[in-house]
PDB file of C-alpha atoms in Angstrom:
ATOM      1  CA  MET R  32      41.031   0.273 -62.757  1.00 40.00           C
ATOM      2  CA  LEU R  33      40.936   3.337 -60.482  1.00 40.00           C
ATOM      3  CA  ILE R  34      40.399   2.689 -56.795  1.00 37.00           C
ATOM      4  CA  LEU R  35      39.149   5.577 -54.622  1.00 38.00           C
ATOM      5  CA  VAL R  36      40.585   5.369 -51.124  1.00 36.00           C
ATOM      6  CA  VAL R  37      39.931   7.545 -48.071  1.00 36.00           C
ATOM      7  CA  MET R  38      43.313   8.719 -46.818  1.00 34.00           C
ATOM      8  CA  VAL R  39      42.152  11.097 -44.072  1.00 36.00           C
ATOM      9  CA  ALA R  40      38.872  11.914 -42.359  1.00 38.00           C
ATOM     10  CA  VAL R  41      37.322  15.061 -43.801  1.00 36.00           C
ATOM     11  CA  LEU R  42      34.249  16.950 -42.606  1.00 37.00           C
ATOM     12  CA  ALA R  43      32.885  20.270 -43.918  1.00 36.00           C
ATOM     13  CA  GLY R  44      36.294  21.446 -45.016  1.00 34.00           C
ATOM     14  CA  VAL R  45      37.908  20.597 -41.676  1.00 33.00           C
ATOM     15  CA  ALA R  46      40.559  17.890 -41.969  1.00 32.00           C
ATOM     16  CA  ARG R  47      43.593  16.451 -40.295  1.00 31.00           C
ATOM     17  CA  GLY R  48      46.895  16.932 -42.084  1.00 31.00           C
ATOM     18  CA  ASP R  49      49.236  19.470 -43.690  1.00 33.00           C
ATOM     19  CA  ASP R  50      48.094  23.049 -43.174  1.00 33.00           C
ATOM     20  CA  THR R  51      44.401  22.330 -42.636  1.00 30.00           C
ATOM     21  CA  THR R  52      42.739  22.907 -39.264  1.00 31.00           C
ATOM     22  CA  ALA R  53      42.806  19.938 -36.914  1.00 33.00           C
ATOM     23  CA  ILE R  54      39.564  18.807 -35.351  1.00 33.00           C
ATOM     24  CA  PRO R  55      39.688  19.826 -31.677  1.00 36.00           C
ATOM     25  CA  THR R  56      39.284  16.725 -29.542  1.00 33.00           C
ATOM     26  CA  SER R  57      37.299  18.808 -27.051  1.00 35.00           C
ATOM     27  CA  LEU R  58      34.509  19.027 -29.619  1.00 35.00           C
ATOM     28  CA  LEU R  59      34.142  15.288 -29.859  1.00 36.00           C
ATOM     29  CA  SER R  60      31.533  13.629 -27.675  1.00 39.00           C
ATOM     30  CA  SER R  61      31.176   9.900 -27.295  1.00 38.00           C
ATOM     31  CA  PRO R  62      30.385   7.523 -30.118  1.00 37.00           C
ATOM     32  CA  ALA R  63      26.665   6.994 -30.636  1.00 37.00           C
ATOM     33  CA  GLY R  64      25.336   4.895 -27.803  1.00 38.00           C
ATOM     34  CA  GLY R  65      28.446   5.460 -25.678  1.00 39.00           C
ATOM     35  CA  GLU R  66      28.425   6.296 -21.990  1.00 37.00           C
ATOM     36  CA  ALA R  67      31.189   8.901 -21.609  1.00 42.00           C
ATOM     37  CA  PRO R  68      32.826  11.695 -23.614  1.00 41.00           C
ATOM     38  CA  LEU R  69      36.041  10.817 -25.390  1.00 32.00           C
ATOM     39  CA  ALA R  70      39.290  12.408 -24.312  1.00 35.00           C
ATOM     40  CA  GLY R  71      40.548  12.219 -27.876  1.00 35.00           C
ATOM     41  CA  PHE R  72      40.076  10.558 -31.233  1.00 34.00           C
ATOM     42  CA  SER R  73      41.398   7.140 -32.095  1.00 38.00           C
ATOM     43  CA  PRO R  74      40.080   5.037 -34.972  1.00 38.00           C
ATOM     44  CA  ALA R  75      37.896   2.105 -34.013  1.00 43.00           C
ATOM     45  CA  ALA R  76      38.421  -1.407 -35.236  1.00 46.00           C
ATOM     46  CA  SER R  77      35.426  -1.029 -37.552  1.00 49.00           C
ATOM     47  CA  GLN R  78      35.591   0.939 -40.794  1.00 55.00           C
ATOM     48  CA  THR R  79      33.422   3.792 -39.583  1.00 49.00           C
ATOM     49  CA  THR R  80      32.962   5.588 -36.285  1.00 50.00           C
ATOM     50  CA  ILE R  81      30.059   7.924 -35.501  1.00 45.00           C
ATOM     51  CA  PHE R  82      30.720  10.941 -33.297  1.00 48.00           C
ATOM     52  CA  THR R  83      28.494  13.662 -31.913  1.00 52.00           C
ATOM     53  CA  VAL R  84      29.964  17.116 -32.527  1.00 54.00           C
ATOM     54  CA  SER R  85      29.026  20.711 -31.797  1.00 60.00           C
ATOM     55  CA  ALA R  86      27.214  22.133 -34.819  1.00 50.00           C
ATOM     56  CA  LYS R  87      28.434  25.717 -34.512  1.00 56.00           C
ATOM     57  CA  ASP R  88      32.090  24.756 -34.238  1.00 52.00           C
ATOM     58  CA  PHE R  89      31.907  23.215 -37.681  1.00 51.00           C
ATOM     59  CA  GLY R  90      30.240  26.187 -39.339  1.00 51.00           C
ATOM     60  CA  ASP R  91      26.797  24.595 -39.173  1.00 54.00           C
ATOM     61  CA  PHE R  92      24.796  27.346 -37.541  1.00 54.00           C
ATOM     62  CA  SER R  93      22.127  26.022 -35.226  1.00 56.00           C
ATOM     63  CA  ALA R  94      18.787  27.576 -34.339  1.00 68.00           C
ATOM     64  CA  ALA R  95      18.633  30.693 -32.193  1.00 83.00           C
ATOM     65  CA  SER R  96      17.987  30.079 -28.512  1.00 87.00           C
ATOM     66  CA  PRO R  97      14.265  30.062 -27.643  1.00 93.00           C
ATOM     67  CA  THR R  98      12.490  32.881 -25.842  1.00 95.00           C
ATOM     68  CA  ILE R  99      11.680  31.621 -22.346  1.00 98.00           C
ATOM     69  CA  ILE R 100       9.388  33.551 -20.002  1.00 98.00           C
ATOM     70  CA  SER R 101       9.198  31.048 -17.151  1.00 98.00           C
ATOM     71  CA  PRO R 102      10.939  32.266 -13.972  1.00 98.00           C
ATOM     72  CA  SER R 103      13.559  29.502 -14.017  1.00 99.00           C
ATOM     73  CA  ALA R 104      14.714  27.142 -16.736  1.00 99.00           C
ATOM     74  CA  ILE R 105      17.704  25.137 -17.853  1.00 99.00           C
ATOM     75  CA  LEU R 106      18.689  22.817 -20.678  1.00 99.00           C
ATOM     76  CA  ILE R 107      21.572  20.379 -20.447  1.00 98.00           C
ATOM     77  CA  ASN R 108      23.151  17.693 -22.566  1.00 97.00           C
ATOM     78  CA  GLY R 109      21.825  14.529 -20.959  1.00 97.00           C
ATOM     79  CA  GLU R 110      25.036  12.616 -21.557  1.00 95.00           C
ATOM     80  CA  THR R 111      27.719  15.135 -20.630  1.00 96.00           C
ATOM     81  CA  GLY R 112      25.783  17.517 -18.380  1.00 97.00           C
ATOM     82  CA  LYS R 113      26.920  20.531 -20.406  1.00 96.00           C
ATOM     83  CA  VAL R 114      24.605  23.528 -19.937  1.00 97.00           C
ATOM     84  CA  LEU R 115      23.106  24.598 -23.259  1.00 97.00           C
ATOM     85  CA  TYR R 116      20.698  27.240 -21.935  1.00 98.00           C
ATOM     86  CA  GLU R 117      19.819  28.676 -18.546  1.00 98.00           C
ATOM     87  CA  ARG R 118      17.604  31.329 -17.019  1.00 98.00           C
ATOM     88  CA  ALA R 119      17.726  31.965 -13.257  1.00 99.00           C
ATOM     89  CA  ALA R 120      18.727  28.319 -13.000  1.00 99.00           C
ATOM     90  CA  HIS R 121      20.277  28.669  -9.545  1.00 99.00           C
ATOM     91  CA  VAL R 122      17.377  30.494  -7.876  1.00 99.00           C
ATOM     92  CA  ARG R 123      15.790  28.414  -5.121  1.00 99.00           C
ATOM     93  CA  ARG R 124      12.120  27.638  -5.731  1.00 99.00           C
ATOM     94  CA  PRO R 125       9.520  25.093  -4.654  1.00 99.00           C
ATOM     95  CA  MET R 126       9.542  22.290  -7.210  1.00 99.00           C
ATOM     96  CA  ALA R 127       6.251  20.509  -6.509  1.00 99.00           C
ATOM     97  CA  SER R 128       5.955  16.899  -7.679  1.00 98.00           C
ATOM     98  CA  THR R 129       9.213  16.889  -9.609  1.00 99.00           C
ATOM     99  CA  THR R 130      10.359  15.944  -6.095  1.00 99.00           C
ATOM    100  CA  LYS R 131       9.106  12.453  -6.932  1.00 99.00           C
ATOM    101  CA  ILE R 132      12.075  11.912  -9.231  1.00 99.00           C
ATOM    102  CA  MET R 133      14.200  11.615  -6.097  1.00 99.00           C
ATOM    103  CA  THR R 134      11.588   9.488  -4.347  1.00 99.00           C
ATOM    104  CA  GLY R 135      11.350   7.144  -7.311  1.00 99.00           C
ATOM    105  CA  ILE R 136      15.058   6.614  -7.852  1.00 99.00           C
ATOM    106  CA  LEU R 137      15.698   5.965  -4.144  1.00 99.00           C
ATOM    107  CA  ILE R 138      12.927   3.368  -4.063  1.00 99.00           C
ATOM    108  CA  LEU R 139      14.316   1.655  -7.159  1.00 99.00           C
ATOM    109  CA  GLU R 140      17.786   1.565  -5.645  1.00 99.00           C
ATOM    110  CA  GLY R 141      16.584   0.227  -2.301  1.00 98.00           C
ATOM    111  CA  MET R 142      13.527  -1.992  -2.781  1.00 99.00           C
ATOM    112  CA  ASP R 143      12.388  -5.009  -4.768  1.00 99.00           C
ATOM    113  CA  LEU R 144       9.614  -4.226  -7.245  1.00 99.00           C
ATOM    114  CA  ASN R 145       7.657  -7.245  -6.019  1.00 99.00           C
ATOM    115  CA  ALA R 146       7.811  -6.247  -2.353  1.00 99.00           C
ATOM    116  CA  ARG R 147       4.399  -5.535  -0.868  1.00 98.00           C
ATOM    117  CA  ILE R 148       3.496  -2.427   1.113  1.00 98.00           C
ATOM    118  CA  THR R 149       0.472  -1.953   3.354  1.00 98.00           C
ATOM    119  CA  VAL R 150      -0.975   1.548   3.047  1.00 97.00           C
ATOM    120  CA  SER R 151      -1.001   3.359   6.387  1.00 98.00           C
ATOM    121  CA  LYS R 152      -3.602   5.778   7.688  1.00 97.00           C
ATOM    122  CA  LYS R 153      -1.137   8.620   7.138  1.00 97.00           C
ATOM    123  CA  ALA R 154      -0.577   7.645   3.511  1.00 97.00           C
ATOM    124  CA  ALA R 155      -4.287   7.197   2.811  1.00 96.00           C
ATOM    125  CA  GLU R 156      -5.082  10.633   4.243  1.00 95.00           C
ATOM    126  CA  THR R 157      -2.400  12.482   2.266  1.00 96.00           C
ATOM    127  CA  ILE R 158      -3.720  15.407   0.233  1.00 91.00           C
ATOM    128  CA  GLU R 159      -4.656  14.148  -3.207  1.00 87.00           C
ATOM    129  CA  PRO R 160      -6.693  15.539  -6.135  1.00 77.00           C
ATOM    130  CA  LYS R 161      -8.526  12.206  -6.133  1.00 75.00           C
ATOM    131  CA  THR R 162      -8.544   9.848  -3.168  1.00 67.00           C
ATOM    132  CA  TRP R 163      -8.043   6.256  -4.256  1.00 80.00           C
ATOM    133  CA  LEU R 164      -5.744   4.569  -1.738  1.00 90.00           C
ATOM    134  CA  LYS R 165      -7.361   3.259   1.432  1.00 92.00           C
ATOM    135  CA  GLU R 166      -5.813   2.380   4.753  1.00 95.00           C
ATOM    136  CA  GLY R 167      -4.968  -1.308   4.735  1.00 95.00           C
ATOM    137  CA  ASP R 168      -4.618  -1.610   0.955  1.00 94.00           C
ATOM    138  CA  VAL R 169      -1.707  -3.852   0.001  1.00 96.00           C
ATOM    139  CA  LEU R 170       0.139  -3.010  -3.209  1.00 96.00           C
ATOM    140  CA  THR R 171       3.477  -3.921  -4.718  1.00 98.00           C
ATOM    141  CA  VAL R 172       6.312  -1.435  -4.975  1.00 99.00           C
ATOM    142  CA  GLU R 173       5.910  -1.609  -8.748  1.00 98.00           C
ATOM    143  CA  GLN R 174       2.231  -0.626  -8.569  1.00 97.00           C
ATOM    144  CA  LEU R 175       2.966   2.257  -6.235  1.00 98.00           C
ATOM    145  CA  LEU R 176       5.794   3.490  -8.461  1.00 98.00           C
ATOM    146  CA  TYR R 177       3.454   3.644 -11.442  1.00 98.00           C
ATOM    147  CA  ALA R 178       1.030   5.664  -9.325  1.00 97.00           C
ATOM    148  CA  LEU R 179       3.887   7.896  -8.185  1.00 98.00           C
ATOM    149  CA  LEU R 180       5.605   8.545 -11.507  1.00 98.00           C
ATOM    150  CA  LEU R 181       2.654   8.490 -13.921  1.00 98.00           C
ATOM    151  CA  ARG R 182      -0.293   9.872 -11.966  1.00 95.00           C
ATOM    152  CA  SER R 183       1.820  11.759  -9.409  1.00 96.00           C
ATOM    153  CA  ALA R 184       0.025  10.196  -6.444  1.00 96.00           C
ATOM    154  CA  ASN R 185       1.019  11.935  -3.214  1.00 97.00           C
ATOM    155  CA  SER R 186      -0.311   9.061  -1.116  1.00 97.00           C
ATOM    156  CA  ALA R 187       1.867   6.616  -3.049  1.00 98.00           C
ATOM    157  CA  ALA R 188       4.919   8.724  -2.180  1.00 98.00           C
ATOM    158  CA  VAL R 189       4.130   8.452   1.529  1.00 98.00           C
ATOM    159  CA  ALA R 190       3.403   4.715   1.309  1.00 98.00           C
ATOM    160  CA  LEU R 191       6.684   4.100  -0.520  1.00 99.00           C
ATOM    161  CA  ALA R 192       8.664   6.252   1.911  1.00 99.00           C
ATOM    162  CA  GLU R 193       7.235   4.358   4.881  1.00 99.00           C
ATOM    163  CA  GLY R 194       7.760   1.013   3.173  1.00 99.00           C
ATOM    164  CA  HIS R 195      11.390   1.859   2.495  1.00 99.00           C
ATOM    165  CA  SER R 196      12.480   3.557   5.720  1.00 99.00           C
ATOM    166  CA  GLY R 197       9.730   2.991   8.273  1.00 98.00           C
ATOM    167  CA  THR R 198       8.839   6.674   8.524  1.00 99.00           C
ATOM    168  CA  VAL R 199       8.574   9.591   6.137  1.00 99.00           C
ATOM    169  CA  GLU R 200      11.082  11.511   8.230  1.00 99.00           C
ATOM    170  CA  ALA R 201      13.706   8.791   7.918  1.00 99.00           C
ATOM    171  CA  PHE R 202      13.175   8.605   4.170  1.00 99.00           C
ATOM    172  CA  VAL R 203      13.500  12.383   3.793  1.00 99.00           C
ATOM    173  CA  THR R 204      16.859  12.158   5.554  1.00 99.00           C
ATOM    174  CA  LEU R 205      17.971   9.756   2.825  1.00 99.00           C
ATOM    175  CA  MET R 206      16.624  12.094   0.138  1.00 99.00           C
ATOM    176  CA  ASN R 207      18.764  14.929   1.432  1.00 99.00           C
ATOM    177  CA  ALA R 208      21.799  12.679   1.773  1.00 99.00           C
ATOM    178  CA  LYS R 209      21.398  11.631  -1.859  1.00 99.00           C
ATOM    179  CA  ALA R 210      21.041  15.259  -2.893  1.00 99.00           C
ATOM    180  CA  ARG R 211      24.364  16.060  -1.228  1.00 99.00           C
ATOM    181  CA  GLU R 212      25.960  13.044  -2.889  1.00 98.00           C
ATOM    182  CA  LEU R 213      24.814  14.297  -6.298  1.00 98.00           C
ATOM    183  CA  GLY R 214      26.067  17.833  -5.662  1.00 98.00           C
ATOM    184  CA  MET R 215      22.592  19.366  -5.375  1.00 99.00           C
ATOM    185  CA  THR R 216      23.837  22.181  -3.159  1.00 98.00           C
ATOM    186  CA  ASP R 217      20.704  24.330  -3.441  1.00 99.00           C
ATOM    187  CA  THR R 218      18.152  21.641  -2.642  1.00 99.00           C
ATOM    188  CA  LYS R 219      16.359  20.628   0.535  1.00 99.00           C
ATOM    189  CA  PHE R 220      13.611  18.036   0.791  1.00 99.00           C
ATOM    190  CA  VAL R 221      10.996  18.118   3.544  1.00 99.00           C
ATOM    191  CA  ASN R 222       8.627  15.486   2.159  1.00 99.00           C
ATOM    192  CA  PRO R 223       8.646  12.776  -0.541  1.00 99.00           C
ATOM    193  CA  ASN R 224       5.815  14.177  -2.666  1.00 98.00           C
ATOM    194  CA  GLY R 225       6.540  17.871  -3.179  1.00 98.00           C
ATOM    195  CA  LEU R 226       3.486  19.308  -1.448  1.00 98.00           C
ATOM    196  CA  ASP R 227       4.077  22.920  -0.400  1.00 98.00           C
ATOM    197  CA  LYS R 228       6.029  23.061   2.833  1.00 98.00           C
ATOM    198  CA  THR R 229       8.350  25.721   4.218  1.00 98.00           C
ATOM    199  CA  GLY R 230      11.963  24.806   3.532  1.00 98.00           C
ATOM    200  CA  HIS R 231      11.215  22.445   0.630  1.00 99.00           C
ATOM    201  CA  TYR R 232      13.041  23.822  -2.400  1.00 99.00           C
ATOM    202  CA  SER R 233      15.433  23.233  -5.262  1.00 99.00           C
ATOM    203  CA  THR R 234      16.682  24.949  -8.411  1.00 99.00           C
ATOM    204  CA  ALA R 235      16.367  24.246 -12.107  1.00 99.00           C
ATOM    205  CA  ALA R 236      20.067  23.374 -12.199  1.00 99.00           C
ATOM    206  CA  ASP R 237      19.801  20.919  -9.312  1.00 99.00           C
ATOM    207  CA  MET R 238      16.703  19.249 -10.751  1.00 99.00           C
ATOM    208  CA  ALA R 239      18.486  18.785 -14.075  1.00 99.00           C
ATOM    209  CA  ARG R 240      21.373  17.184 -12.219  1.00 99.00           C
ATOM    210  CA  LEU R 241      18.949  14.838 -10.436  1.00 99.00           C
ATOM    211  CA  ALA R 242      17.125  13.915 -13.638  1.00 99.00           C
ATOM    212  CA  ARG R 243      20.377  13.205 -15.435  1.00 99.00           C
ATOM    213  CA  TYR R 244      21.327  10.792 -12.659  1.00 99.00           C
ATOM    214  CA  ALA R 245      17.908   9.113 -12.484  1.00 99.00           C
ATOM    215  CA  MET R 246      17.739   8.596 -16.241  1.00 98.00           C
ATOM    216  CA  THR R 247      20.865   6.443 -16.138  1.00 98.00           C
ATOM    217  CA  ASN R 248      18.711   3.820 -14.415  1.00 98.00           C
ATOM    218  CA  ALA R 249      17.019   1.679 -17.079  1.00 98.00           C
ATOM    219  CA  THR R 250      14.100   0.728 -14.830  1.00 99.00           C
ATOM    220  CA  PHE R 251      13.459   4.355 -13.940  1.00 99.00           C
ATOM    221  CA  ARG R 252      13.492   5.234 -17.645  1.00 99.00           C
ATOM    222  CA  ALA R 253      10.936   2.507 -18.285  1.00 99.00           C
ATOM    223  CA  PHE R 254       8.579   3.895 -15.638  1.00 99.00           C
ATOM    224  CA  VAL R 255       8.731   7.528 -16.740  1.00 99.00           C
ATOM    225  CA  GLY R 256       8.549   6.500 -20.383  1.00 98.00           C
ATOM    226  CA  THR R 257       5.209   4.740 -19.859  1.00 98.00           C
ATOM    227  CA  LYS R 258       2.125   6.572 -21.104  1.00 98.00           C
ATOM    228  CA  SER R 259      -0.504   4.616 -19.155  1.00 97.00           C
ATOM    229  CA  TYR R 260      -0.808   1.745 -16.705  1.00 97.00           C
ATOM    230  CA  THR R 261      -3.843  -0.228 -15.547  1.00 96.00           C
ATOM    231  CA  LEU R 262      -3.881  -0.718 -11.793  1.00 93.00           C
ATOM    232  CA  SER R 263      -6.108  -3.260 -10.083  1.00 89.00           C
ATOM    233  CA  LEU R 264      -6.823  -2.117  -6.536  1.00 86.00           C
ATOM    234  CA  PRO R 265      -7.733  -4.473  -3.682  1.00 78.00           C
ATOM    235  CA  GLY R 266     -11.479  -4.829  -3.214  1.00 83.00           C
ATOM    236  CA  ARG R 267     -12.331  -2.721  -6.296  1.00 87.00           C
ATOM    237  CA  THR R 268     -14.166  -4.221  -9.236  1.00 88.00           C
ATOM    238  CA  THR R 269     -13.072  -1.571 -11.722  1.00 91.00           C
ATOM    239  CA  PRO R 270      -9.357  -1.212 -12.504  1.00 92.00           C
ATOM    240  CA  LEU R 271      -7.856   2.265 -12.378  1.00 91.00           C
ATOM    241  CA  VAL R 272      -6.144   3.504 -15.532  1.00 94.00           C
ATOM    242  CA  LEU R 273      -3.195   5.715 -14.626  1.00 95.00           C
ATOM    243  CA  GLU R 274      -2.354   8.189 -17.390  1.00 96.00           C
ATOM    244  CA  SER R 275       0.968  10.004 -17.347  1.00 97.00           C
ATOM    245  CA  THR R 276       0.719  13.702 -16.543  1.00 97.00           C
ATOM    246  CA  ASN R 277       3.534  14.300 -19.045  1.00 98.00           C
ATOM    247  CA  LYS R 278       1.584  15.648 -22.024  1.00 97.00           C
ATOM    248  CA  LEU R 279       4.609  15.527 -24.323  1.00 98.00           C
ATOM    249  CA  LEU R 280       4.994  11.782 -23.847  1.00 97.00           C
ATOM    250  CA  GLY R 281       3.448  10.025 -26.816  1.00 93.00           C
ATOM    251  CA  GLN R 282       2.814  13.344 -28.555  1.00 95.00           C
ATOM    252  CA  LEU R 283       6.462  13.604 -29.576  1.00 97.00           C
ATOM    253  CA  GLY R 284       8.221  10.375 -30.440  1.00 97.00           C
ATOM    254  CA  TRP R 285      11.576  11.514 -29.057  1.00 98.00           C
ATOM    255  CA  VAL R 286      10.312  12.381 -25.556  1.00 98.00           C
ATOM    256  CA  THR R 287      11.532   9.875 -22.958  1.00 98.00           C
ATOM    257  CA  GLY R 288      10.278  11.285 -19.587  1.00 98.00           C
ATOM    258  CA  VAL R 289      10.408  12.694 -16.859  1.00 99.00           C
ATOM    259  CA  LYS R 290       8.023  14.358 -14.323  1.00 99.00           C
ATOM    260  CA  THR R 291       5.502  17.161 -13.945  1.00 99.00           C
ATOM    261  CA  GLY R 292       4.647  19.174 -10.849  1.00 98.00           C
ATOM    262  CA  LEU R 293       1.994  21.628  -9.682  1.00 98.00           C
ATOM    263  CA  THR R 294       1.227  23.261  -6.350  1.00 98.00           C
ATOM    264  CA  PRO R 295      -0.114  26.736  -5.465  1.00 98.00           C
ATOM    265  CA  LYS R 296       3.376  27.963  -4.509  1.00 98.00           C
ATOM    266  CA  ALA R 297       5.461  26.135  -7.092  1.00 99.00           C
ATOM    267  CA  GLU R 298       2.964  26.609  -9.945  1.00 98.00           C
ATOM    268  CA  GLN R 299       3.623  24.557 -13.090  1.00 99.00           C
ATOM    269  CA  CYS R 300       6.912  22.666 -13.112  1.00 99.00           C
ATOM    270  CA  PHE R 301       8.254  20.166 -15.604  1.00 99.00           C
ATOM    271  CA  VAL R 302      11.442  18.177 -15.940  1.00 99.00           C
ATOM    272  CA  GLY R 303      11.581  16.748 -19.446  1.00 99.00           C
ATOM    273  CA  SER R 304      13.957  14.501 -21.323  1.00 99.00           C
ATOM    274  CA  GLY R 305      14.344  13.512 -24.931  1.00 98.00           C
ATOM    275  CA  THR R 306      16.609  11.607 -27.275  1.00 98.00           C
ATOM    276  CA  LYS R 307      16.869  12.248 -30.995  1.00 96.00           C
ATOM    277  CA  ASP R 308      19.470  11.040 -33.497  1.00 92.00           C
ATOM    278  CA  GLY R 309      21.685   9.871 -30.665  1.00 91.00           C
ATOM    279  CA  ILE R 310      21.492  13.193 -28.787  1.00 95.00           C
ATOM    280  CA  SER R 311      20.012  13.240 -25.268  1.00 97.00           C
ATOM    281  CA  VAL R 312      18.828  16.434 -23.578  1.00 98.00           C
ATOM    282  CA  ILE R 313      17.141  17.328 -20.291  1.00 99.00           C
ATOM    283  CA  SER R 314      15.086  20.472 -19.745  1.00 99.00           C
ATOM    284  CA  VAL R 315      13.683  21.956 -16.550  1.00 99.00           C
ATOM    285  CA  VAL R 316      11.025  24.662 -16.298  1.00 99.00           C
ATOM    286  CA  LEU R 317       9.943  25.929 -12.864  1.00 99.00           C
ATOM    287  CA  GLY R 318       7.359  28.432 -11.657  1.00 99.00           C
ATOM    288  CA  GLN R 319       5.320  28.807 -14.846  1.00 98.00           C
ATOM    289  CA  PRO R 320       1.680  29.836 -14.187  1.00 97.00           C
ATOM    290  CA  LEU R 321       0.293  28.302 -17.394  1.00 96.00           C
ATOM    291  CA  PRO R 322       0.509  24.557 -18.157  1.00 94.00           C
ATOM    292  CA  ASP R 323       0.562  24.949 -21.941  1.00 96.00           C
ATOM    293  CA  VAL R 324       3.403  27.464 -21.737  1.00 98.00           C
ATOM    294  CA  CYS R 325       5.323  25.147 -19.419  1.00 98.00           C
ATOM    295  CA  PHE R 326       5.143  22.251 -21.880  1.00 98.00           C
ATOM    296  CA  ASN R 327       5.714  24.446 -24.935  1.00 98.00           C
ATOM    297  CA  GLU R 328       8.827  26.001 -23.433  1.00 98.00           C
ATOM    298  CA  SER R 329      10.138  22.587 -22.448  1.00 98.00           C
ATOM    299  CA  ARG R 330       9.629  21.364 -25.994  1.00 98.00           C
ATOM    300  CA  ALA R 331      11.287  24.470 -27.437  1.00 98.00           C
ATOM    301  CA  LEU R 332      14.278  24.035 -25.148  1.00 98.00           C
ATOM    302  CA  MET R 333      14.784  20.400 -26.057  1.00 98.00           C
ATOM    303  CA  GLU R 334      14.423  21.046 -29.790  1.00 97.00           C
ATOM    304  CA  TYR R 335      16.969  23.837 -29.439  1.00 97.00           C
ATOM    305  CA  GLY R 336      19.266  21.368 -27.721  1.00 96.00           C
ATOM    306  CA  PHE R 337      19.027  18.927 -30.602  1.00 95.00           C
ATOM    307  CA  SER R 338      19.964  21.710 -33.016  1.00 93.00           C
ATOM    308  CA  GLN R 339      23.257  22.236 -31.195  1.00 91.00           C
ATOM    309  CA  TYR R 340      24.739  18.933 -32.299  1.00 84.00           C
ATOM    310  CA  ARG R 341      25.364  16.901 -35.402  1.00 70.00           C
ATOM    311  CA  GLN R 342      26.312  13.271 -35.808  1.00 63.00           C
ATOM    312  CA  VAL R 343      29.180  12.785 -38.221  1.00 61.00           C
ATOM    313  CA  THR R 344      30.815   9.645 -39.537  1.00 60.00           C
ATOM    314  CA  PHE R 345      34.575   9.270 -39.746  1.00 59.00           C
ATOM    315  CA  MET R 346      36.009   6.547 -41.970  1.00 59.00           C
ATOM    316  CA  ASP R 347      39.235   4.761 -41.213  1.00 59.00           C
ATOM    317  CA  GLU R 348      42.231   5.477 -43.383  1.00 62.00           C
ATOM    318  CA  GLY R 349      42.386   3.106 -46.314  1.00 61.00           C
ATOM    319  CA  VAL R 350      38.669   2.397 -46.627  1.00 61.00           C
ATOM    320  CA  VAL R 351      37.679   1.869 -50.261  1.00 61.00           C
ATOM    321  CA  LEU R 352      34.764   4.115 -51.180  1.00 54.00           C
ATOM    322  CA  ALA R 353      34.239   3.018 -54.773  1.00 60.00           C
ATOM    323  CA  GLU R 354      35.878   1.364 -57.717  1.00 63.00           C
ATOM    324  CA  ALA R 355      35.827   2.840 -61.206  1.00 61.00           C
ATOM    325  CA  GLU R 356      37.030   1.501 -64.554  1.00 58.00           C
TER     326      GLU R 356
END
């Protein structure tokens, strides 16, 4: 009886041993589902270990980078933060309602979802495409977060900021402190909703950094990954159905979030995230005049990101592959 045994891990002609080329440990990301890149390779206790590797470094040529016409854009690996594509990514620009990523994550880190907030006159009078919050309305933090992150409600941002810190100004101070903590050196917040205001700006690179941080929070991921939510408002007989402004969500099964934005100065903005075959990517597009182009470029960037990696399986030495007579 002949027993076939794996003696060394081999991938696409690259092996460990003798005069063959060693696999650079710098090319190895974390095992599927892991939280941090590996410093090196060591066999796991199980018989197989799955790693994410750079496609081009193993002779597997990935797709050409997409043609992007938006003023600013960036694509990063959502797990490691590695930049995979950038275009004017460090130019300061207004970022519209993508601001609400910061608002949302601060609320989640500082408030109970069941806490109740009374809508103030200031919140109710905030500029909104459709007025639906009234002064005196009482909603939970959870309800307001759905309004904030799905429907991009500016009034919800103000109500949440006041509920968290007492005043919008105090909350904005916390937003900027968090930005500094995250290394967002080209970002300044003036309000919690992203409405055009002098001195309110960020960059594609900083927004990608923020999104990467926010998406580590499972509750945040659940909010931005929701396509629609039915909200029952006080004193209203008809519930309000909040549909996500993220047009890629639900259209593409691998899209996981994050947030759109639109103001006259910022134009179309979108921070998107996706996970496919164990690979997570985050794209940011800022300043695009046309909504379809904004979404299409975000999709193209993320698909390009997926093409940059491959998942490969290494088997432990001594694993029996097959038995033959």
